[in-house]
Structure formats: structure tokens, C-alpha cells
Coordinates of N, CA and C in Angstrom, one line a residue:
X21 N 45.5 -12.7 18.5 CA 45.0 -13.8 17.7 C 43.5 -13.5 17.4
X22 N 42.9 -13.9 15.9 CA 41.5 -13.8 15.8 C 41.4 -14.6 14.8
X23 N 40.1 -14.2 14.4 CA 39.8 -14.9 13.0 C 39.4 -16.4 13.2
X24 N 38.8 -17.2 12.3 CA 38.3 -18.2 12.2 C 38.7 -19.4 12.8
X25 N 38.5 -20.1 13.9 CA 39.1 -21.0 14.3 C 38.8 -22.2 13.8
X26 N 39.7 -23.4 13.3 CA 39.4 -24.6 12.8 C 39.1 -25.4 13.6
X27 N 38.0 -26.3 13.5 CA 37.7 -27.4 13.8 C 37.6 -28.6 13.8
X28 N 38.5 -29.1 14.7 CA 39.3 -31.0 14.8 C 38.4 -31.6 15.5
X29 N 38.2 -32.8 14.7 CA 37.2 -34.2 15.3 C 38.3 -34.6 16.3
X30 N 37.5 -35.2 17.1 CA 37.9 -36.0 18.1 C 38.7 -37.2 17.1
X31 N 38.4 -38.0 15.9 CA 39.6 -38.8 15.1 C 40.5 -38.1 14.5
X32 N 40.1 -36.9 14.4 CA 41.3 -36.2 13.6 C 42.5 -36.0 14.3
X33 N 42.4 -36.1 15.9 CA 43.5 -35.6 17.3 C 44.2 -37.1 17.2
X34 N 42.9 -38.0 17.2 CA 43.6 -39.4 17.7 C 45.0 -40.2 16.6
X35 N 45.0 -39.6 15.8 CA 46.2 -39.5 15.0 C 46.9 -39.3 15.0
X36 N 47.5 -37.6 15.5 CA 48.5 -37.1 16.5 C 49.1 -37.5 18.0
X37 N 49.7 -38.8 17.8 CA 49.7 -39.7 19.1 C 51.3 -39.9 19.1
X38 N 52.0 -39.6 18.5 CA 53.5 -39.7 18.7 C 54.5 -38.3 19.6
X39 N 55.6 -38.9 20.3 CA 56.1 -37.6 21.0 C 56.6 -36.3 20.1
X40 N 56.8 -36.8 18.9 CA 57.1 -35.8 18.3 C 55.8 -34.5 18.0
X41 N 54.9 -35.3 18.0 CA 53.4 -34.5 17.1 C 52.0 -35.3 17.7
X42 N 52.2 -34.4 18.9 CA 50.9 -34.9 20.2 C 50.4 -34.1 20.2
X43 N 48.6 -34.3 20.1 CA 47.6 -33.1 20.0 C 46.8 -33.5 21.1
X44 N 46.3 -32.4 22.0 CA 45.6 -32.4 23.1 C 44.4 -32.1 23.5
X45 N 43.8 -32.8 23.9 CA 42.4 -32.4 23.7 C 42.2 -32.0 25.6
X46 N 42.0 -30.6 25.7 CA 41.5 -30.0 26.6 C 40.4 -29.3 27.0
X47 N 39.2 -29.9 28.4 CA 38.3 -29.8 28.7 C 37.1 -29.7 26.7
X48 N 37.1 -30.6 26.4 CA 36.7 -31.0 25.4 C 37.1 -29.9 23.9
X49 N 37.9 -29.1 23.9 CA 38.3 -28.2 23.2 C 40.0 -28.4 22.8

């Protein structure tokens, strides 16, 4: 894997809150 990695706000995660489509926010990353 390489190349540009995108970067998600902390509101942008908090939207992905259902069990289908849960985003995780790990050791602040």
C-alpha cells in the first residue's frame, strides 16, 4: 500500500455509526 493517505475529521467518522458502516477511530488515527 502507498500513496496519499486521506484525511477524516473526527465529524466526518461520527457519521459512520451504524453496524453496517462503522468507522473507527484508533489511538487518534
Amino acid at each position: 500500500m502507498g500513496g496519499d493517505a486521506k484525511v477524516f475529521t473526527f465529524e466526518d467518522v461520527t457519521v459512520h455509526n451504524k453496524p453496517k458502516d462503522c468507522w473507527l477511530i484508533i489511538n487518534g488515527k
